[in-house]
Coordinates of C-alpha atoms and ligand atoms in Angstrom, one line a residue:
M224 CA 69.8 115.2 73.0
I225 CA 67.2 113.4 71.0
I226 CA 68.9 110.4 69.6
P227 CA 67.5 108.8 66.5
H228 CA 67.9 105.1 66.2
S229 CA 70.9 103.6 64.6
S230 CA 69.6 100.9 62.3
E231 CA 69.3 100.1 58.6
N232 CA 65.7 101.2 58.8
L233 CA 64.6 104.1 56.6
A234 CA 64.7 107.4 58.3
L235 CA 64.4 110.1 55.7
A236 CA 63.4 110.3 52.1
D237 CA 64.2 113.3 49.8
Q238 CA 65.2 112.5 46.3
Q239 CA 67.0 109.5 47.8
C240 CA 66.4 107.2 50.8
H241 CA 68.5 107.5 53.9
S242 CA 68.7 105.0 56.8
Y243 CA 69.1 105.8 60.5
R244 CA 72.6 104.4 60.3
E245 CA 73.5 106.8 57.5
L246 CA 72.2 109.7 59.6
T247 CA 74.2 108.6 62.6
E248 CA 77.4 108.3 60.5
K249 CA 77.0 111.6 58.6
S250 CA 76.0 113.6 61.6
H251 CA 79.0 112.1 63.5
G252 CA 81.3 113.1 60.6
T253 CA 79.8 116.6 60.6
C254 CA 80.3 116.8 64.4
S255 CA 84.0 115.8 64.0
A256 CA 84.6 118.3 61.2
L257 CA 83.0 121.1 63.3
L258 CA 85.0 120.2 66.4
K259 CA 88.4 119.9 64.6
D260 CA 90.9 120.3 67.4
R261 CA 88.3 121.2 70.1
E262 CA 86.5 118.8 72.5
D263 CA 83.3 120.7 72.7
L264 CA 81.7 123.7 70.8
I265 CA 80.3 124.9 74.2
E266 CA 77.1 126.4 72.8
E267 CA 78.7 128.1 69.8
R268 CA 75.9 129.4 67.6
I269 CA 76.1 127.8 64.2
A270 CA 73.6 128.8 61.6
F271 CA 72.6 126.9 58.5
L272 CA 71.0 127.7 55.2
I273 CA 70.1 124.3 53.8
S274 CA 67.1 123.1 51.7
P275 CA 64.8 120.6 53.5
G276 CA 66.3 117.1 53.1
F277 CA 69.0 114.7 54.5
A278 CA 71.8 117.3 54.6
Y279 CA 69.7 119.6 56.7
V280 CA 69.0 116.9 59.3
A281 CA 72.6 115.5 59.4
T282 CA 73.8 119.1 60.0
L283 CA 71.3 119.7 62.8
F284 CA 72.4 116.6 64.6
G285 CA 76.1 117.2 63.8
I286 CA 75.9 120.6 65.5
W287 CA 74.1 119.1 68.5
K288 CA 76.6 116.2 68.8
A289 CA 79.5 118.7 68.8
G290 CA 77.9 120.7 71.7
G291 CA 76.8 123.7 69.5
I292 CA 73.5 125.6 69.4
A293 CA 71.7 125.1 66.1
V294 CA 70.3 128.2 64.4
P295 CA 68.3 127.2 61.3
M296 CA 67.7 130.0 58.9
S297 CA 65.4 130.2 55.9
P298 CA 67.1 130.1 52.5
K299 CA 64.1 132.1 51.2
H300 CA 64.8 135.1 53.4
P301 CA 66.5 138.2 52.2
L302 CA 70.0 139.1 53.5
T303 CA 68.6 141.7 56.0
E304 CA 66.6 139.1 57.8
L305 CA 69.6 136.7 57.9
M306 CA 71.9 139.4 59.1
H307 CA 69.6 140.2 62.0
I308 CA 69.8 136.6 63.1
V309 CA 73.6 136.5 62.7
N310 CA 74.1 139.7 64.8
E311 CA 71.4 139.0 67.3
V312 CA 72.9 135.7 68.5
S313 CA 76.5 136.2 67.4
V314 CA 76.5 133.4 64.9
T315 CA 80.2 132.4 64.3
R316 CA 79.8 130.0 61.3
I317 CA 77.3 129.3 58.6
I318 CA 76.8 125.9 57.0
C319 CA 75.2 125.9 53.6
D320 CA 74.4 123.5 50.8
P321 CA 75.7 124.4 47.3
P322 CA 72.6 126.3 46.1
H323 CA 72.8 128.7 49.0
R324 CA 76.6 129.4 49.1
K325 CA 76.4 132.9 47.6
L326 CA 73.7 134.0 50.1
A327 CA 75.7 132.4 53.0
E328 CA 78.9 134.2 51.9
Q329 CA 77.1 137.6 51.9
C330 CA 76.6 137.2 55.7
G331 CA 80.3 138.0 56.2
I332 CA 81.3 135.2 58.5
P333 CA 83.0 131.9 57.8
V334 CA 81.0 129.5 55.6
L335 CA 81.3 125.7 55.6
S336 CA 79.7 123.5 53.0
T337 CA 77.5 120.5 53.6
E338 CA 79.5 118.7 50.9
Q339 CA 82.7 119.1 52.9
L340 CA 81.1 118.3 56.3
L341 CA 79.0 115.3 55.3
S342 CA 82.0 113.7 53.5
S343 CA 84.1 113.8 56.6
S344 CA 84.9 110.3 57.8
E345 CA 86.5 111.4 61.0
T346 CA 85.0 110.0 64.2
K347 CA 86.1 112.2 67.0
L348 CA 85.0 111.6 70.6
M349 CA 81.8 113.5 71.1
P350 CA 81.3 115.7 74.2
T351 CA 78.9 114.7 76.9
L352 CA 75.8 116.8 76.6
E353 CA 73.8 117.5 79.7
D354 CA 70.1 117.9 79.1
H355 CA 70.0 121.5 80.4
R356 CA 72.3 122.8 77.7
R357 CA 71.0 125.1 75.0
A358 CA 70.2 123.3 71.8
L359 CA 68.2 125.5 69.4
I360 CA 67.5 129.1 68.6
L361 CA 64.4 129.9 66.5
F362 CA 63.3 133.4 65.7
T363 CA 59.9 134.7 66.6
S364 CA 58.3 138.1 66.1
G365 CA 57.2 139.9 69.3
S366 CA 55.1 143.0 69.5
T367 CA 58.2 145.1 69.6
G368 CA 61.3 145.4 67.4
R369 CA 62.9 142.8 65.2
P370 CA 62.4 139.1 65.9
K371 CA 63.8 137.6 69.1
G372 CA 65.8 134.4 69.5
V373 CA 63.9 131.7 71.4
V374 CA 66.3 129.4 73.1
T375 CA 65.3 125.8 73.9
T376 CA 67.5 123.3 75.7
H377 CA 67.8 119.6 74.8
A378 CA 65.6 118.9 77.8
N379 CA 62.9 121.2 76.4
I380 CA 63.0 119.6 73.0
R381 CA 62.8 116.1 74.5
A382 CA 59.8 117.1 76.6
Q383 CA 58.1 118.6 73.5
V384 CA 58.7 115.5 71.4
D385 CA 57.8 113.0 74.1
S386 CA 54.6 114.7 74.9
L387 CA 53.5 114.5 71.2
L388 CA 54.7 110.9 70.7
E389 CA 52.5 109.9 73.7
A390 CA 49.4 111.9 72.8
W391 CA 49.3 111.1 69.1
E392 CA 50.5 107.5 69.6
W393 CA 53.4 107.7 67.2
T394 CA 54.9 104.4 66.1
S395 CA 57.9 103.4 64.0
T396 CA 55.5 102.2 61.3
Y397 CA 54.4 105.8 60.4
R398 CA 55.6 107.7 57.4
I399 CA 55.0 111.4 57.5
L400 CA 55.0 113.8 54.5
H401 CA 56.9 116.9 55.4
V402 CA 55.9 120.1 53.6
L403 CA 56.5 122.8 56.2
P404 CA 59.4 125.3 56.5
L405 CA 62.3 124.1 58.5
H406 CA 63.0 127.3 60.5
H407 CA 60.0 127.0 62.7
I408 CA 58.9 124.7 65.5
H409 CA 56.0 123.1 63.6
G410 CA 58.2 121.7 60.9
I411 CA 61.2 121.0 63.1
V412 CA 59.7 119.5 66.3
N413 CA 56.2 118.2 65.4
V414 CA 57.1 116.7 62.1
L415 CA 60.9 116.0 61.8
L416 CA 62.0 115.3 65.4
C417 CA 58.9 113.4 66.4
S418 CA 59.3 111.2 63.4
L419 CA 63.0 110.5 64.1
K420 CA 62.5 109.8 67.8
A421 CA 59.7 107.4 66.9
G422 CA 61.9 105.6 64.5
A423 CA 59.4 106.4 61.7
V424 CA 60.1 107.7 58.2
C425 CA 60.0 111.4 57.3
E426 CA 59.5 112.1 53.6
F427 CA 60.3 115.6 52.4
S428 CA 58.2 117.3 49.8
H429 CA 59.3 120.9 49.3
P430 CA 58.2 123.3 48.1
F431 CA 54.6 122.6 49.1
Q432 CA 52.6 121.7 45.9
P433 CA 49.0 120.6 46.4
D434 CA 48.9 118.1 43.6
V435 CA 52.1 116.4 44.7
V436 CA 50.7 116.1 48.2
W437 CA 47.5 114.6 46.9
D438 CA 49.4 112.1 44.8
R439 CA 51.5 111.1 47.8
M440 CA 48.4 110.7 49.9
A441 CA 46.8 108.6 47.2
S442 CA 49.8 106.3 47.1
G443 CA 48.8 104.6 50.3
E444 CA 52.4 104.9 51.6
I445 CA 51.9 108.0 53.8
S446 CA 50.2 107.6 57.2
L447 CA 50.6 111.1 58.8
F448 CA 50.2 114.7 57.6
M449 CA 50.6 117.9 59.5
A450 CA 50.1 121.4 58.2
V451 CA 48.7 124.9 58.8
P452 CA 45.1 125.9 57.8
T453 CA 46.3 127.7 54.7
I454 CA 47.7 124.5 53.3
Y455 CA 44.5 122.6 54.0
S456 CA 42.6 125.4 52.2
R457 CA 44.9 125.1 49.2
L458 CA 44.5 121.3 49.1
I459 CA 40.8 121.7 49.1
K460 CA 40.9 124.2 46.3
T461 CA 43.1 121.9 44.2
F462 CA 40.7 119.0 45.0
E463 CA 37.7 121.0 43.8
Q464 CA 39.4 121.7 40.5
A465 CA 40.4 118.1 39.8
S466 CA 38.7 115.5 37.6
T467 CA 36.2 113.1 39.3
Q468 CA 38.6 110.3 38.7
E469 CA 41.5 112.1 40.4
Q470 CA 39.2 113.1 43.2
N471 CA 38.2 109.5 43.9
R472 CA 41.8 108.4 43.9
W473 CA 42.9 111.2 46.2
S474 CA 40.0 110.7 48.6
Q475 CA 40.5 107.0 48.8
G476 CA 44.2 107.4 49.7
A477 CA 43.6 110.1 52.3
R478 CA 40.9 108.0 53.9
S479 CA 43.3 105.2 54.6
M480 CA 45.8 107.5 56.5
R481 CA 46.1 107.5 60.3
L482 CA 46.1 111.1 61.3
H483 CA 45.8 114.7 59.8
V484 CA 46.8 117.5 62.2
S485 CA 46.2 121.3 61.8
G486 CA 47.9 124.0 63.9
S487 CA 49.9 127.2 64.0
A488 CA 46.7 129.3 63.4
A489 CA 43.0 129.0 64.0
L490 CA 41.4 126.3 61.8
P491 CA 38.2 127.7 60.3
V492 CA 35.3 125.3 61.0
P493 CA 34.2 125.3 57.3
V494 CA 37.8 124.1 56.4
L495 CA 37.5 121.3 59.0
E496 CA 34.1 120.3 57.7
K497 CA 35.1 120.4 54.0
W498 CA 38.2 118.4 54.7
E499 CA 36.3 115.7 56.5
S500 CA 33.7 115.5 53.7
I501 CA 36.4 114.9 51.1
T502 CA 38.9 112.7 53.0
G503 CA 36.9 111.2 55.8
Q504 CA 39.5 112.6 58.2
R505 CA 38.4 114.8 61.1
L506 CA 41.4 117.2 61.5
L507 CA 43.0 117.1 64.9
E508 CA 43.6 120.7 65.9
R509 CA 46.2 121.6 68.4
Y510 CA 47.6 124.8 69.8
G511 CA 51.3 125.7 70.4
M512 CA 53.9 128.4 70.2
T513 CA 57.7 128.6 69.6
E514 CA 58.3 129.3 73.3
I515 CA 56.4 126.3 74.6
G516 CA 56.1 123.7 71.9
M517 CA 52.6 122.3 71.8
A518 CA 50.4 122.9 74.8
L519 CA 46.8 121.9 73.9
S520 CA 45.4 119.3 71.7
N521 CA 42.3 117.6 70.6
P522 CA 42.4 113.8 71.3
Y523 CA 43.9 111.2 69.0
R524 CA 41.1 108.9 70.2
G525 CA 37.8 110.5 71.1
E526 CA 35.9 113.5 69.9
R527 CA 37.7 116.3 68.1
R528 CA 35.5 119.3 68.6
P529 CA 35.4 121.8 65.7
G530 CA 36.6 125.3 66.9
F531 CA 38.3 123.8 70.0
V532 CA 41.9 123.1 70.7
G533 CA 41.3 120.5 73.4
E534 CA 43.1 119.8 76.6
P535 CA 46.7 120.1 77.9
L536 CA 49.1 117.6 76.4
P537 CA 51.0 115.1 78.6
G538 CA 53.4 116.9 81.0
V539 CA 52.1 120.4 80.1
E540 CA 50.2 122.5 82.6
V541 CA 47.8 125.2 81.3
R542 CA 45.8 127.8 83.1
L543 CA 43.8 130.9 82.2
A544 CA 44.6 134.3 83.8
K545 CA 41.6 135.3 86.0
E546 CA 40.9 138.7 84.6
T547 CA 42.0 138.5 81.0
G548 CA 41.7 134.8 80.1
E549 CA 45.3 134.8 78.8
I550 CA 46.7 131.3 78.3
E551 CA 49.6 130.6 80.7
V552 CA 51.8 127.5 80.4
R553 CA 54.2 125.7 82.7
G554 CA 56.2 122.6 82.2
P555 CA 59.5 121.1 81.0
N556 CA 58.5 122.0 77.5
V557 CA 58.8 125.7 78.2
F558 CA 61.8 127.5 76.7
L559 CA 64.8 128.8 78.6
E560 CA 65.1 132.4 77.5
Y561 CA 65.1 135.0 74.7
W562 CA 68.7 135.1 73.7
N563 CA 70.5 138.0 75.4
R564 CA 67.2 139.6 76.5
S565 CA 66.8 138.8 80.2
E566 CA 64.3 141.6 80.8
E567 CA 62.0 140.4 78.1
T568 CA 62.4 136.9 79.3
S569 CA 61.3 137.7 82.9
A570 CA 58.5 140.0 81.6
S571 CA 57.0 137.0 79.7
F572 CA 56.6 134.9 82.9
R573 CA 54.1 135.4 85.8
E574 CA 54.7 133.4 88.9
G575 CA 56.7 130.9 86.9
W576 CA 54.1 130.5 84.2
F577 CA 54.8 131.6 80.6
C578 CA 52.2 134.2 79.4
T579 CA 51.3 133.4 75.8
G580 CA 49.4 136.5 74.8
D581 CA 46.6 134.3 73.5
I582 CA 43.1 134.6 75.0
A583 CA 40.9 131.6 75.6
V584 CA 37.9 130.3 77.4
Y585 CA 37.4 126.8 78.9
E586 CA 34.1 125.1 77.9
E587 CA 34.9 121.4 78.5
G588 CA 37.9 122.0 76.2
Y589 CA 39.8 125.2 75.4
R590 CA 38.6 127.6 72.7
I591 CA 40.9 130.4 71.5
L592 CA 39.3 133.7 71.3
G593 CA 42.1 135.9 70.0
R594 CA 45.3 137.6 71.0
S595 CA 46.0 140.4 73.5
S596 CA 48.1 142.4 71.0
V597 CA 46.7 143.9 67.8
D598 CA 50.2 144.2 66.6
I599 CA 50.8 140.4 66.2
I600 CA 49.5 139.0 62.9
K601 CA 49.2 135.3 62.0
T602 CA 49.4 134.9 58.2
G603 CA 49.7 131.6 56.5
G604 CA 50.8 130.2 59.9
Y605 CA 53.6 132.6 60.2
K606 CA 53.6 135.1 63.1
V607 CA 54.6 138.6 62.1
S608 CA 54.9 141.9 63.9
A609 CA 53.0 144.9 62.6
L610 CA 55.5 147.3 64.3
E611 CA 58.5 145.6 62.7
I612 CA 56.9 146.0 59.3
E613 CA 56.0 149.6 59.9
A614 CA 59.5 150.4 61.1
V615 CA 61.0 149.0 57.9
L616 CA 58.4 150.7 55.6
R617 CA 59.1 154.1 57.3
E618 CA 62.6 153.9 55.9
H619 CA 61.1 154.3 52.3
D620 CA 61.7 157.8 51.0
L621 CA 58.2 158.2 49.6
I622 CA 56.4 156.9 52.7
E623 CA 55.4 159.7 55.1
D624 CA 53.5 157.6 57.6
C625 CA 52.0 154.2 57.7
A626 CA 50.1 151.7 59.8
V627 CA 50.1 147.9 59.4
V628 CA 47.3 145.6 60.5
G629 CA 46.1 142.1 60.0
V630 CA 42.8 141.8 58.1
T631 CA 40.7 138.6 58.0
D632 CA 41.3 136.6 54.9
S633 CA 39.9 133.3 53.7
E634 CA 43.3 132.1 52.2
W635 CA 45.8 133.3 54.7
G636 CA 43.8 133.5 57.9
E637 CA 45.0 137.1 58.2
R638 CA 46.6 139.1 55.5
V639 CA 49.2 141.9 56.2
A640 CA 47.5 145.1 55.1
L641 CA 49.0 148.6 54.9
C642 CA 47.4 152.0 55.4
L643 CA 49.6 154.6 53.8
V644 CA 50.3 158.3 53.8
G645 CA 52.7 159.1 51.1
D646 CA 53.6 160.0 47.5
P647 CA 50.6 159.3 45.2
S648 CA 52.8 157.7 42.6
L649 CA 53.7 154.9 45.0
T650 CA 51.9 151.6 44.2
L651 CA 51.4 148.5 46.2
S652 CA 53.6 146.5 43.8
M653 CA 56.4 149.1 44.1
I654 CA 56.3 148.8 47.8
R655 CA 56.2 145.0 47.7
E656 CA 59.3 144.9 45.4
W657 CA 61.2 147.3 47.7
A658 CA 60.1 145.5 50.9
K659 CA 60.9 142.0 49.7
E660 CA 64.6 143.0 49.8
R661 CA 64.3 143.8 53.5
L662 CA 61.6 141.5 54.9
A663 CA 60.6 137.8 54.5
S664 CA 58.0 137.6 51.8
Y665 CA 55.1 136.7 54.2
K666 CA 55.7 140.0 56.1
V667 CA 55.3 142.1 53.0
P668 CA 51.9 143.8 52.8
S669 CA 49.6 142.4 50.1
K670 CA 46.8 144.9 50.6
M671 CA 46.9 148.7 50.7
R672 CA 44.7 151.7 51.4
R673 CA 45.9 155.2 50.8
V674 CA 44.8 157.9 53.2
E675 CA 45.4 161.6 53.8
K676 CA 46.3 161.0 57.5
L677 CA 46.1 158.0 59.9
P678 CA 43.4 157.9 62.5
R679 CA 45.0 158.8 65.8
N680 CA 43.5 159.3 69.3
A681 CA 44.0 162.5 71.4
M682 CA 47.4 161.1 72.6
G683 CA 48.5 160.8 69.0
K684 CA 48.4 157.0 69.0
V685 CA 47.3 155.2 65.8
Q686 CA 43.9 153.6 66.3
K687 CA 44.4 150.2 64.8
H688 CA 40.8 149.1 64.9
L689 CA 39.9 152.2 62.7
V690 CA 42.8 151.4 60.4
R691 CA 41.4 147.9 60.0
Q692 CA 37.9 149.3 59.2
L693 CA 39.4 151.7 56.6
I694 CA 41.1 148.8 54.9
E695 CA 38.1 146.5 55.0
S696 CA 35.6 149.2 53.9
Ligands
LIG1961 C1 53.6 134.3 50.8 N1 53.0 135.2 50.0 C2 52.0 135.8 50.7 C3 52.1 135.2 52.0 N2 53.1 134.3 52.0 N3 51.1 136.7 50.4 C4 50.2 137.1 51.3 N4 50.3 136.6 52.6 C5 51.2 135.6 53.0 N5 51.2 135.1 54.2 C6 53.2 135.5 48.6 C7 54.7 135.8 48.3 O1 55.0 137.1 48.6 C8 54.8 135.5 46.9 O2 54.3 136.6 46.2 C9 53.8 134.3 46.7 O3 52.9 134.4 47.8 C10 54.5 133.0 46.8 O4 55.4 132.9 47.9 P1 55.8 131.6 48.6 O5 56.8 131.9 49.7 O6 56.2 130.6 47.5 O7 54.5 131.2 49.3 P2 53.7 129.8 49.3 O8 54.6 128.7 48.9 O9 52.5 130.0 48.4 O10 53.4 129.7 50.8 C11 52.2 129.3 51.3 C12 52.5 128.3 52.5 C13 53.5 129.0 53.5 C14 51.2 128.1 53.2 C15 53.0 127.0 52.0 O11 52.9 130.2 53.9 C16 53.9 128.1 54.6 O12 54.7 127.1 54.4 N6 53.3 128.3 55.8 C17 53.7 127.6 57.0 C18 54.3 128.4 58.1 C19 54.6 127.6 59.3 O13 55.2 126.5 59.3 N7 54.3 128.2 60.5 C20 54.6 127.5 61.7 C21 55.2 128.5 62.7 S1 55.4 127.7 64.3 P3 54.8 137.1 44.8 O14 54.4 138.5 44.7 O15 56.3 137.0 44.8 O16 54.2 136.1 43.8 C22 54.0 128.0 65.1 C23 53.8 127.3 66.4 C24 52.7 126.3 66.2 O17 53.1 128.7 64.7 O18 51.7 126.3 66.9 O19 52.9 125.5 65.3
LIG1962 P1 54.6 131.3 66.8 O1 54.9 132.4 67.7 O2 55.0 131.5 65.4 O3 55.2 130.0 67.4 O4 53.1 131.1 66.8 C1 52.4 130.8 67.9 C2 51.0 131.4 67.8 O5 50.2 130.8 66.8 C3 50.2 131.2 69.1 O6 50.6 132.2 70.1 C4 48.8 131.4 68.6 O7 48.5 132.8 68.5 C5 48.9 130.8 67.2 N1 48.3 129.4 67.2 C6 48.9 128.3 67.2 N2 48.1 127.2 67.1 C7 46.8 127.8 67.0 C8 45.5 127.3 67.0 N3 45.3 126.0 66.8 N4 44.5 128.2 67.0 C9 44.7 129.5 67.1 N5 45.9 130.0 67.1 C10 47.0 129.2 67.1

C-alpha cells in the first residue's frame, strides 16, 4: 500500500488544513471501525460517495488499511449509474458524507457515515497487506455494454505513482491544486496519490471554477497543476475576459509555478500555444489510461513537443502493433483484470501486452493519431461509450431508432451527438432531461439531428461516419 508520511507536515487542504499525522490517525480509526470484529476485510468491495476533501482521503486509506477494495463513486452521478457499480462488483457497504446520505441510502445496501468512521478512536491491529492484493476498482466505458470495473492492485498503484514521481521530479516542497473528479485515475493517482507519496501538499478546489484557479495560481503558493484540455480552454477563456490588471497578476503567479500538465485527451496545439503565451508555461502533455496508469510523457526537463506525447515513462514498456499502429503497454503499472470478466480481460491482452485501442506513430516521440473504435468518445476528458448511450436512449418511448457519435468540438474535444428517428415533438432538451436521470451528465447528448432513417450499409449496420457527416453538415 502507498503509505503517506506520518508527520505534522501539511498533507491536505480543503476548507481546513490537515497534517499527515491526522490522516494517519483518522484512516486508522476508519480502518478499525470497518474491521469491527474481523481481522481483515479480505477484498470486500466498499464504495464511497464523498466530496473531494479530507474525509474522502481518510476513507480511501481506511479501506485499504483494513484490507478492502476501494470503489470510489461520483456523487454527481444519478442512481442508475451508481446501482450499476454496486451490482457489477457486489459492493457490500457504502460510506458517505452527510450531503450524500440520501443518495447512498437509495442504493439499498448498508450505509456508513464519514462522521461516525472518522470519529472512531479505536486502533485495531491492521492486517498485513501483500502488494499483489486488489486495491481499487474504477469504472471505464468500453465499446460494449455498461462500464467495466478496472481492478488495480497495491503493486500496480505503487508502480504508477513511483513512475510519475521519478519522471516529473516530485518533491515534498510541492503544493498541487486539485480540481479533477475523484472517481477517475487522473484525479486519484496523478494528483492525489503522487502528492501524498511525495510528502507534498494537495489543495482541493472543487468544483472547478476558472477564476478561483487563477487566483490560487496568482497567490504564489501553488507549484503544480494538472488538468484535462477542456479545463485549460476554460481558463484561457476566463483570462481573455479579465481586466488587464487581473491578467497581469494571474500571468505573473502562473509563471512562477514549477509544472503544468495536460492529459486524458488530446491537447490541441493552439491551446498549448495560447497557454504558453499567457503563462510562460509549456504544458507537459502525457498519455495514459485507467487500465495502465500513465504510459507516455513529454520530459520534465527537455523539449516538450506540441502534438506529441513523448516517450515511455520509467518502468513502462510501450510498443506499436505492426499492422495497425495500436499502442500496446506492458509493465508493473498494468491493471490486474476487469472485475468478473475474465474473457474481456484476456481479450484485451496480446502476448502479455495490454492493447489500448489507441493508434499512434513514432516520430522521435509518440504522436497519437486516434482510436480504433468509433464507438469510444472522449468528451471533457471523460471516456464514454456510444453504444451504452444508444442502449439507454432506445428505452425512451418516443425514440424509434438512434445513433450516437462523437463530433469534434473546440470546448469539449469531442461532443456527444445524437442522430434521432422518432416522434417530431421530442426536443433535445426533453431528451437531456430524461437521460440525465439515467446517465452521468457528460454522457448525455448535447447536439442532435433528426432524420427519417439512419444511414445503414447492406448488412443493416449503422454507418457512423455518415451519421457524423449528417450531424456536422
Ligand atoms: C458536462 N456538461 C457537458 C459535458 N460535461 N456538456 C457537453 N459535454 C460534456 N462533456 C454539461 C452538463 O450536462 C451540465 O449541463 C453542464 O455542462 C454543467 O455540468 P458540470 O458537470 O458542472 O460540468 P462542468 O463542471 O462544466 O465540467 C467541465 C469539466 C469536467 C471540464 C470540469 O468535464 C471535468 O472535470 N473533466 C475531467 C474529467 C477527468 O478527470 N477525466 C480523467 C479520466 S482518466 P446543464 O444542461 O445541466 O447545464 C483518463 C486517463 C488519463 O482519462 O489519461 O488521465
Ligand atoms: P480512460 O479510459 O478514461 O482512462 O481514458 C483513456 C483514454 O484517454 C486513452 O485510451 C486515450 O484515448 C485518451 N488519452 C489520454 N491521454 C491522452 C493524450 N494525451 N492524447 C490523446 N488521447 C489521450
